[in-house]
Amino acid sequence: CERMEMQTGIMKNEPSKAVVGAWLRLMRAQQSALLKIERTLREAKLPPLAWYDVLLELDRAGEKGLRPVELERQMLLAQSNISRLIDRIEAAGYLERRPCDEDGRGQIVVITGAGRDMRKRIWPVYAEAINRAVGARVSEREASSLSELLAKLLENT
């Protein structure tokens, strides 16, 4: 049996052509959509998409803010990347760091009023870019099906 698998080029854990095709298209679709959205934000002279994501998470957290490690987890970024990102957004005045009451060495990151305003300025441009990248290409029914399929990939992560 193993010899037969070797001859056909299929190992036990090797993904099927359909799975590989889905993976490649998923990655290419994500990259294409993100490039278009980033270009749209840049043309509108707005901060990059990562800034919006940070500001959104901090806005959702409210006055209690988030520790950088919590932000890192929610955004799936490396610690060094989130630190530099927080530094840049703080320098622009859109967030501030506060000492953590529970841990004297730790910090809490909190959105500022200017950060909330910027997030609100970015959203309409971002929303329109999402519509052009996805909404204009698939029906509502297809978008719903795609969302359900992608949710399966996110289960237990």
PDB file of N, CA and C in Angstrom, residues 17-106:
ATOM      1  N   LYS A  17      -5.136  18.072  -4.483  1.00  0.00           N
ATOM      2  CA  LYS A  17      -5.011  19.204  -5.414  1.00  0.00           C
ATOM      3  C   LYS A  17      -6.046  20.282  -5.089  1.00  0.00           C
ATOM      4  N   ALA A  18      -7.242  19.857  -4.747  1.00  0.00           N
ATOM      5  CA  ALA A  18      -8.301  20.810  -4.428  1.00  0.00           C
ATOM      6  C   ALA A  18      -7.937  21.636  -3.189  1.00  0.00           C
ATOM      7  N   VAL A  19      -7.375  20.989  -2.177  1.00  0.00           N
ATOM      8  CA  VAL A  19      -6.989  21.691  -0.950  1.00  0.00           C
ATOM      9  C   VAL A  19      -5.853  22.668  -1.238  1.00  0.00           C
ATOM     10  N   VAL A  20      -4.869  22.228  -2.011  1.00  0.00           N
ATOM     11  CA  VAL A  20      -3.759  23.118  -2.373  1.00  0.00           C
ATOM     12  C   VAL A  20      -4.286  24.300  -3.196  1.00  0.00           C
ATOM     13  N   GLY A  21      -5.171  24.022  -4.134  1.00  0.00           N
ATOM     14  CA  GLY A  21      -5.763  25.090  -4.944  1.00  0.00           C
ATOM     15  C   GLY A  21      -6.527  26.089  -4.095  1.00  0.00           C
ATOM     16  N   ALA A  22      -7.302  25.584  -3.139  1.00  0.00           N
ATOM     17  CA  ALA A  22      -8.054  26.469  -2.240  1.00  0.00           C
ATOM     18  C   ALA A  22      -7.097  27.331  -1.424  1.00  0.00           C
ATOM     19  N   TRP A  23      -6.031  26.710  -0.922  1.00  0.00           N
ATOM     20  CA  TRP A  23      -5.035  27.438  -0.121  1.00  0.00           C
ATOM     21  C   TRP A  23      -4.403  28.565  -0.950  1.00  0.00           C
ATOM     22  N   LEU A  24      -3.968  28.238  -2.154  1.00  0.00           N
ATOM     23  CA  LEU A  24      -3.324  29.241  -3.006  1.00  0.00           C
ATOM     24  C   LEU A  24      -4.266  30.394  -3.337  1.00  0.00           C
ATOM     25  N   ARG A  25      -5.498  30.052  -3.676  1.00  0.00           N
ATOM     26  CA  ARG A  25      -6.463  31.111  -3.998  1.00  0.00           C
ATOM     27  C   ARG A  25      -6.811  31.949  -2.770  1.00  0.00           C
ATOM     28  N   LEU A  26      -6.908  31.322  -1.617  1.00  0.00           N
ATOM     29  CA  LEU A  26      -7.170  32.057  -0.383  1.00  0.00           C
ATOM     30  C   LEU A  26      -6.044  33.061  -0.120  1.00  0.00           C
ATOM     31  N   MET A  27      -4.811  32.620  -0.236  1.00  0.00           N
ATOM     32  CA  MET A  27      -3.657  33.493   0.005  1.00  0.00           C
ATOM     33  C   MET A  27      -3.587  34.616  -1.027  1.00  0.00           C
ATOM     34  N   ARG A  28      -3.813  34.274  -2.291  1.00  0.00           N
ATOM     35  CA  ARG A  28      -3.766  35.291  -3.350  1.00  0.00           C
ATOM     36  C   ARG A  28      -4.913  36.288  -3.220  1.00  0.00           C
ATOM     37  N   ALA A  29      -6.090  35.801  -2.874  1.00  0.00           N
ATOM     38  CA  ALA A  29      -7.238  36.696  -2.703  1.00  0.00           C
ATOM     39  C   ALA A  29      -6.996  37.650  -1.539  1.00  0.00           C
ATOM     40  N   GLN A  30      -6.456  37.129  -0.440  1.00  0.00           N
ATOM     41  CA  GLN A  30      -6.167  37.982   0.708  1.00  0.00           C
ATOM     42  C   GLN A  30      -5.134  39.037   0.340  1.00  0.00           C
ATOM     43  N   GLN A  31      -4.063  38.611  -0.302  1.00  0.00           N
ATOM     44  CA  GLN A  31      -2.998  39.544  -0.672  1.00  0.00           C
ATOM     45  C   GLN A  31      -3.517  40.613  -1.635  1.00  0.00           C
ATOM     46  N   SER A  32      -4.291  40.207  -2.615  1.00  0.00           N
ATOM     47  CA  SER A  32      -4.847  41.144  -3.585  1.00  0.00           C
ATOM     48  C   SER A  32      -5.762  42.163  -2.908  1.00  0.00           C
ATOM     49  N   ALA A  33      -6.662  41.679  -2.057  1.00  0.00           N
ATOM     50  CA  ALA A  33      -7.594  42.576  -1.364  1.00  0.00           C
ATOM     51  C   ALA A  33      -6.841  43.545  -0.452  1.00  0.00           C
ATOM     52  N   LEU A  34      -5.874  43.036   0.302  1.00  0.00           N
ATOM     53  CA  LEU A  34      -5.113  43.901   1.209  1.00  0.00           C
ATOM     54  C   LEU A  34      -4.322  44.960   0.449  1.00  0.00           C
ATOM     55  N   LEU A  35      -3.721  44.592  -0.667  1.00  0.00           N
ATOM     56  CA  LEU A  35      -2.975  45.569  -1.469  1.00  0.00           C
ATOM     57  C   LEU A  35      -3.900  46.678  -1.971  1.00  0.00           C
ATOM     58  N   LYS A  36      -5.084  46.292  -2.435  1.00  0.00           N
ATOM     59  CA  LYS A  36      -6.045  47.289  -2.927  1.00  0.00           C
ATOM     60  C   LYS A  36      -6.509  48.200  -1.797  1.00  0.00           C
ATOM     61  N   ILE A  37      -6.775  47.624  -0.638  1.00  0.00           N
ATOM     62  CA  ILE A  37      -7.229  48.420   0.507  1.00  0.00           C
ATOM     63  C   ILE A  37      -6.127  49.357   0.975  1.00  0.00           C
ATOM     64  N   GLU A  38      -4.899  48.852   1.080  1.00  0.00           N
ATOM     65  CA  GLU A  38      -3.771  49.702   1.489  1.00  0.00           C
ATOM     66  C   GLU A  38      -3.573  50.850   0.498  1.00  0.00           C
ATOM     67  N   ARG A  39      -3.673  50.576  -0.794  1.00  0.00           N
ATOM     68  CA  ARG A  39      -3.522  51.613  -1.814  1.00  0.00           C
ATOM     69  C   ARG A  39      -4.614  52.669  -1.661  1.00  0.00           C
ATOM     70  N   THR A  40      -5.830  52.232  -1.424  1.00  0.00           N
ATOM     71  CA  THR A  40      -6.948  53.161  -1.250  1.00  0.00           C
ATOM     72  C   THR A  40      -6.726  54.062  -0.036  1.00  0.00           C
ATOM     73  N   LEU A  41      -6.276  53.477   1.070  1.00  0.00           N
ATOM     74  CA  LEU A  41      -6.013  54.278   2.271  1.00  0.00           C
ATOM     75  C   LEU A  41      -4.879  55.273   2.018  1.00  0.00           C
ATOM     76  N   ARG A  42      -3.825  54.817   1.357  1.00  0.00           N
ATOM     77  CA  ARG A  42      -2.686  55.692   1.055  1.00  0.00           C
ATOM     78  C   ARG A  42      -3.121  56.859   0.163  1.00  0.00           C
ATOM     79  N   GLU A  43      -3.922  56.575  -0.867  1.00  0.00           N
ATOM     80  CA  GLU A  43      -4.409  57.617  -1.776  1.00  0.00           C
ATOM     81  C   GLU A  43      -5.282  58.630  -1.051  1.00  0.00           C
ATOM     82  N   ALA A  44      -5.981  58.179  -0.010  1.00  0.00           N
ATOM     83  CA  ALA A  44      -6.822  59.076   0.797  1.00  0.00           C
ATOM     84  C   ALA A  44      -6.017  59.778   1.886  1.00  0.00           C
ATOM     85  N   LYS A  45      -4.698  59.535   1.882  1.00  0.00           N
ATOM     86  CA  LYS A  45      -3.781  60.130   2.871  1.00  0.00           C
ATOM     87  C   LYS A  45      -4.169  59.767   4.310  1.00  0.00           C
ATOM     88  N   LEU A  46      -4.526  58.483   4.463  1.00  0.00           N
ATOM     89  CA  LEU A  46      -4.887  57.936   5.767  1.00  0.00           C
ATOM     90  C   LEU A  46      -3.819  56.946   6.210  1.00  0.00           C
ATOM     91  N   PRO A  47      -3.748  56.664   7.508  1.00  0.00           N
ATOM     92  CA  PRO A  47      -2.768  55.677   7.995  1.00  0.00           C
ATOM     93  C   PRO A  47      -3.031  54.285   7.427  1.00  0.00           C
ATOM     94  N   PRO A  48      -2.030  53.407   7.535  1.00  0.00           N
ATOM     95  CA  PRO A  48      -2.182  52.034   7.031  1.00  0.00           C
ATOM     96  C   PRO A  48      -3.250  51.238   7.784  1.00  0.00           C
ATOM     97  N   LEU A  49      -3.641  50.147   7.175  1.00  0.00           N
ATOM     98  CA  LEU A  49      -4.691  49.294   7.726  1.00  0.00           C
ATOM     99  C   LEU A  49      -4.361  48.774   9.124  1.00  0.00           C
ATOM    100  N   ALA A  50      -3.099  48.456   9.388  1.00  0.00           N
ATOM    101  CA  ALA A  50      -2.711  47.968  10.718  1.00  0.00           C
ATOM    102  C   ALA A  50      -3.044  48.993  11.791  1.00  0.00           C
ATOM    103  N   TRP A  51      -2.929  50.272  11.465  1.00  0.00           N
ATOM    104  CA  TRP A  51      -3.278  51.316  12.433  1.00  0.00           C
ATOM    105  C   TRP A  51      -4.772  51.233  12.751  1.00  0.00           C
ATOM    106  N   TYR A  52      -5.582  51.057  11.716  1.00  0.00           N
ATOM    107  CA  TYR A  52      -7.020  50.947  11.933  1.00  0.00           C
ATOM    108  C   TYR A  52      -7.320  49.770  12.842  1.00  0.00           C
ATOM    109  N   ASP A  53      -6.680  48.633  12.585  1.00  0.00           N
ATOM    110  CA  ASP A  53      -6.921  47.436  13.392  1.00  0.00           C
ATOM    111  C   ASP A  53      -6.576  47.671  14.861  1.00  0.00           C
ATOM    112  N   VAL A  54      -5.450  48.333  15.120  1.00  0.00           N
ATOM    113  CA  VAL A  54      -5.058  48.651  16.499  1.00  0.00           C
ATOM    114  C   VAL A  54      -6.089  49.586  17.123  1.00  0.00           C
ATOM    115  N   LEU A  55      -6.440  50.636  16.405  1.00  0.00           N
ATOM    116  CA  LEU A  55      -7.397  51.607  16.951  1.00  0.00           C
ATOM    117  C   LEU A  55      -8.763  50.972  17.199  1.00  0.00           C
ATOM    118  N   LEU A  56      -9.178  50.070  16.321  1.00  0.00           N
ATOM    119  CA  LEU A  56     -10.459  49.379  16.513  1.00  0.00           C
ATOM    120  C   LEU A  56     -10.432  48.535  17.776  1.00  0.00           C
ATOM    121  N   GLU A  57      -9.384  47.741  17.950  1.00  0.00           N
ATOM    122  CA  GLU A  57      -9.284  46.893  19.147  1.00  0.00           C
ATOM    123  C   GLU A  57      -9.239  47.738  20.416  1.00  0.00           C
ATOM    124  N   LEU A  58      -8.501  48.835  20.378  1.00  0.00           N
ATOM    125  CA  LEU A  58      -8.424  49.699  21.560  1.00  0.00           C
ATOM    126  C   LEU A  58      -9.746  50.402  21.820  1.00  0.00           C
ATOM    127  N   ASP A  59     -10.436  50.804  20.760  1.00  0.00           N
ATOM    128  CA  ASP A  59     -11.744  51.441  20.926  1.00  0.00           C
ATOM    129  C   ASP A  59     -12.728  50.454  21.550  1.00  0.00           C
ATOM    130  N   ARG A  60     -12.688  49.220  21.101  1.00  0.00           N
ATOM    131  CA  ARG A  60     -13.562  48.181  21.672  1.00  0.00           C
ATOM    132  C   ARG A  60     -13.251  47.929  23.148  1.00  0.00           C
ATOM    133  N   ALA A  61     -11.971  48.034  23.511  1.00  0.00           N
ATOM    134  CA  ALA A  61     -11.557  47.788  24.898  1.00  0.00           C
ATOM    135  C   ALA A  61     -11.988  48.920  25.825  1.00  0.00           C
ATOM    136  N   GLY A  62     -12.217  50.100  25.276  1.00  0.00           N
ATOM    137  CA  GLY A  62     -12.650  51.230  26.088  1.00  0.00           C
ATOM    138  C   GLY A  62     -11.553  51.759  26.989  1.00  0.00           C
ATOM    139  N   GLU A  63     -11.966  52.369  28.085  1.00  0.00           N
ATOM    140  CA  GLU A  63     -11.027  53.015  29.009  1.00  0.00           C
ATOM    141  C   GLU A  63     -10.074  52.055  29.693  1.00  0.00           C
ATOM    142  N   LYS A  64     -10.457  50.792  29.804  1.00  0.00           N
ATOM    143  CA  LYS A  64      -9.552  49.831  30.456  1.00  0.00           C
ATOM    144  C   LYS A  64      -8.351  49.526  29.575  1.00  0.00           C
ATOM    145  N   GLY A  65      -8.461  49.754  28.258  1.00  0.00           N
ATOM    146  CA  GLY A  65      -7.360  49.542  27.342  1.00  0.00           C
ATOM    147  C   GLY A  65      -6.958  48.074  27.237  1.00  0.00           C
ATOM    148  N   LEU A  66      -5.811  47.850  26.637  1.00  0.00           N
ATOM    149  CA  LEU A  66      -5.282  46.501  26.457  1.00  0.00           C
ATOM    150  C   LEU A  66      -3.791  46.503  26.740  1.00  0.00           C
ATOM    151  N   ARG A  67      -3.318  45.406  27.253  1.00  0.00           N
ATOM    152  CA  ARG A  67      -1.873  45.236  27.377  1.00  0.00           C
ATOM    153  C   ARG A  67      -1.339  44.941  25.981  1.00  0.00           C
ATOM    154  N   PRO A  68      -0.101  45.325  25.687  1.00  0.00           N
ATOM    155  CA  PRO A  68       0.443  45.032  24.360  1.00  0.00           C
ATOM    156  C   PRO A  68       0.352  43.551  23.986  1.00  0.00           C
ATOM    157  N   VAL A  69       0.535  42.658  24.944  1.00  0.00           N
ATOM    158  CA  VAL A  69       0.455  41.225  24.647  1.00  0.00           C
ATOM    159  C   VAL A  69      -0.966  40.824  24.235  1.00  0.00           C
ATOM    160  N   GLU A  70      -1.982  41.468  24.800  1.00  0.00           N
ATOM    161  CA  GLU A  70      -3.369  41.188  24.404  1.00  0.00           C
ATOM    162  C   GLU A  70      -3.626  41.688  22.979  1.00  0.00           C
ATOM    163  N   LEU A  71      -3.106  42.840  22.686  1.00  0.00           N
ATOM    164  CA  LEU A  71      -3.228  43.408  21.341  1.00  0.00           C
ATOM    165  C   LEU A  71      -2.505  42.511  20.333  1.00  0.00           C
ATOM    166  N   GLU A  72      -1.340  42.063  20.715  1.00  0.00           N
ATOM    167  CA  GLU A  72      -0.541  41.160  19.885  1.00  0.00           C
ATOM    168  C   GLU A  72      -1.323  39.893  19.558  1.00  0.00           C
ATOM    169  N   ARG A  73      -1.961  39.309  20.572  1.00  0.00           N
ATOM    170  CA  ARG A  73      -2.748  38.084  20.391  1.00  0.00           C
ATOM    171  C   ARG A  73      -3.932  38.313  19.462  1.00  0.00           C
ATOM    172  N   GLN A  74      -4.615  39.424  19.650  1.00  0.00           N
ATOM    173  CA  GLN A  74      -5.807  39.684  18.845  1.00  0.00           C
ATOM    174  C   GLN A  74      -5.457  40.005  17.396  1.00  0.00           C
ATOM    175  N   MET A  75      -4.286  40.589  17.192  1.00  0.00           N
ATOM    176  CA  MET A  75      -3.900  40.988  15.844  1.00  0.00           C
ATOM    177  C   MET A  75      -2.990  39.977  15.162  1.00  0.00           C
ATOM    178  N   LEU A  76      -2.531  38.976  15.897  1.00  0.00           N
ATOM    179  CA  LEU A  76      -1.655  37.947  15.358  1.00  0.00           C
ATOM    180  C   LEU A  76      -0.378  38.532  14.754  1.00  0.00           C
ATOM    181  N   LEU A  77       0.237  39.443  15.496  1.00  0.00           N
ATOM    182  CA  LEU A  77       1.507  40.043  15.083  1.00  0.00           C
ATOM    183  C   LEU A  77       2.603  39.621  16.034  1.00  0.00           C
ATOM    184  N   ALA A  78       3.827  39.632  15.544  1.00  0.00           N
ATOM    185  CA  ALA A  78       4.969  39.345  16.396  1.00  0.00           C
ATOM    186  C   ALA A  78       5.162  40.483  17.391  1.00  0.00           C
ATOM    187  N   GLN A  79       5.688  40.173  18.569  1.00  0.00           N
ATOM    188  CA  GLN A  79       5.854  41.163  19.633  1.00  0.00           C
ATOM    189  C   GLN A  79       6.666  42.368  19.168  1.00  0.00           C
ATOM    190  N   SER A  80       7.750  42.136  18.441  1.00  0.00           N
ATOM    191  CA  SER A  80       8.564  43.266  17.992  1.00  0.00           C
ATOM    192  C   SER A  80       7.790  44.147  17.015  1.00  0.00           C
ATOM    193  N   ASN A  81       6.953  43.545  16.181  1.00  0.00           N
ATOM    194  CA  ASN A  81       6.150  44.329  15.244  1.00  0.00           C
ATOM    195  C   ASN A  81       5.103  45.166  15.968  1.00  0.00           C
ATOM    196  N   ILE A  82       4.449  44.588  16.958  1.00  0.00           N
ATOM    197  CA  ILE A  82       3.415  45.335  17.678  1.00  0.00           C
ATOM    198  C   ILE A  82       4.035  46.478  18.464  1.00  0.00           C
ATOM    199  N   SER A  83       5.212  46.275  19.011  1.00  0.00           N
ATOM    200  CA  SER A  83       5.891  47.337  19.764  1.00  0.00           C
ATOM    201  C   SER A  83       6.191  48.528  18.860  1.00  0.00           C
ATOM    202  N   ARG A  84       6.736  48.261  17.690  1.00  0.00           N
ATOM    203  CA  ARG A  84       7.048  49.351  16.746  1.00  0.00           C
ATOM    204  C   ARG A  84       5.768  50.026  16.256  1.00  0.00           C
ATOM    205  N   LEU A  85       4.746  49.234  16.013  1.00  0.00           N
ATOM    206  CA  LEU A  85       3.475  49.777  15.559  1.00  0.00           C
ATOM    207  C   LEU A  85       2.873  50.694  16.628  1.00  0.00           C
ATOM    208  N   ILE A  86       2.878  50.237  17.871  1.00  0.00           N
ATOM    209  CA  ILE A  86       2.372  51.058  18.976  1.00  0.00           C
ATOM    210  C   ILE A  86       3.183  52.344  19.090  1.00  0.00           C
ATOM    211  N   ASP A  87       4.505  52.247  18.955  1.00  0.00           N
ATOM    212  CA  ASP A  87       5.357  53.443  19.013  1.00  0.00           C
ATOM    213  C   ASP A  87       4.934  54.469  17.965  1.00  0.00           C
ATOM    214  N   ARG A  88       4.722  54.026  16.739  1.00  0.00           N
ATOM    215  CA  ARG A  88       4.356  54.949  15.644  1.00  0.00           C
ATOM    216  C   ARG A  88       2.971  55.570  15.871  1.00  0.00           C
ATOM    217  N   ILE A  89       2.038  54.756  16.312  1.00  0.00           N
ATOM    218  CA  ILE A  89       0.678  55.274  16.523  1.00  0.00           C
ATOM    219  C   ILE A  89       0.667  56.229  17.720  1.00  0.00           C
ATOM    220  N   GLU A  90       1.439  55.925  18.741  1.00  0.00           N
ATOM    221  CA  GLU A  90       1.547  56.816  19.896  1.00  0.00           C
ATOM    222  C   GLU A  90       2.177  58.143  19.486  1.00  0.00           C
ATOM    223  N   ALA A  91       3.218  58.108  18.661  1.00  0.00           N
ATOM    224  CA  ALA A  91       3.881  59.330  18.196  1.00  0.00           C
ATOM    225  C   ALA A  91       2.914  60.224  17.418  1.00  0.00           C
ATOM    226  N   ALA A  92       1.936  59.613  16.746  1.00  0.00           N
ATOM    227  CA  ALA A  92       0.925  60.378  16.007  1.00  0.00           C
ATOM    228  C   ALA A  92      -0.160  60.923  16.927  1.00  0.00           C
ATOM    229  N   GLY A  93      -0.163  60.490  18.203  1.00  0.00           N
ATOM    230  CA  GLY A  93      -1.141  60.992  19.166  1.00  0.00           C
ATOM    231  C   GLY A  93      -2.443  60.219  19.220  1.00  0.00           C
ATOM    232  N   TYR A  94      -2.492  59.027  18.625  1.00  0.00           N
ATOM    233  CA  TYR A  94      -3.736  58.273  18.548  1.00  0.00           C
ATOM    234  C   TYR A  94      -3.919  57.267  19.673  1.00  0.00           C
ATOM    235  N   LEU A  95      -2.882  57.030  20.448  1.00  0.00           N
ATOM    236  CA  LEU A  95      -2.995  56.170  21.613  1.00  0.00           C
ATOM    237  C   LEU A  95      -1.994  56.635  22.652  1.00  0.00           C
ATOM    238  N   GLU A  96      -2.202  56.155  23.863  1.00  0.00           N
ATOM    239  CA  GLU A  96      -1.246  56.460  24.927  1.00  0.00           C
ATOM    240  C   GLU A  96      -1.014  55.216  25.761  1.00  0.00           C
ATOM    241  N   ARG A  97       0.155  55.185  26.365  1.00  0.00           N
ATOM    242  CA  ARG A  97       0.504  54.082  27.261  1.00  0.00           C
ATOM    243  C   ARG A  97       0.334  54.567  28.690  1.00  0.00           C
ATOM    244  N   ARG A  98      -0.221  53.685  29.490  1.00  0.00           N
ATOM    245  CA  ARG A  98      -0.397  53.979  30.914  1.00  0.00           C
ATOM    246  C   ARG A  98       0.219  52.837  31.706  1.00  0.00           C
ATOM    247  N   PRO A  99       0.676  53.133  32.927  1.00  0.00           N
ATOM    248  CA  PRO A  99       1.198  52.034  33.750  1.00  0.00           C
ATOM    249  C   PRO A  99       0.071  51.071  34.115  1.00  0.00           C
ATOM    250  N   CYS A 100       0.416  49.807  34.214  1.00  0.00           N
ATOM    251  CA  CYS A 100      -0.539  48.766  34.583  1.00  0.00           C
ATOM    252  C   CYS A 100      -0.577  48.678  36.103  1.00  0.00           C
ATOM    253  N   ASP A 101      -1.747  48.835  36.681  1.00  0.00           N
ATOM    254  CA  ASP A 101      -1.893  48.779  38.139  1.00  0.00           C
ATOM    255  C   ASP A 101      -1.515  47.413  38.702  1.00  0.00           C
ATOM    256  N   GLU A 102      -1.808  46.353  37.953  1.00  0.00           N
ATOM    257  CA  GLU A 102      -1.546  45.003  38.437  1.00  0.00           C
ATOM    258  C   GLU A 102      -0.079  44.609  38.340  1.00  0.00           C
ATOM    259  N   ASP A 103       0.651  45.256  37.454  1.00  0.00           N
ATOM    260  CA  ASP A 103       2.042  44.903  37.204  1.00  0.00           C
ATOM    261  C   ASP A 103       2.821  46.196  36.997  1.00  0.00           C
ATOM    262  N   GLY A 104       3.638  46.556  37.952  1.00  0.00           N
ATOM    263  CA  GLY A 104       4.367  47.816  37.895  1.00  0.00           C
ATOM    264  C   GLY A 104       5.233  47.982  36.667  1.00  0.00           C
ATOM    265  N   ARG A 105       5.672  46.876  36.085  1.00  0.00           N
ATOM    266  CA  ARG A 105       6.512  46.963  34.884  1.00  0.00           C
ATOM    267  C   ARG A 105       5.680  46.988  33.610  1.00  0.00           C
ATOM    268  N   GLY A 106       4.445  46.535  33.689  1.00  0.00           N
ATOM    269  CA  GLY A 106       3.606  46.419  32.501  1.00  0.00           C
ATOM    270  C   GLY A 106       2.967  47.736  32.098  1.00  0.00           C
TER     271      GLY A 106
END
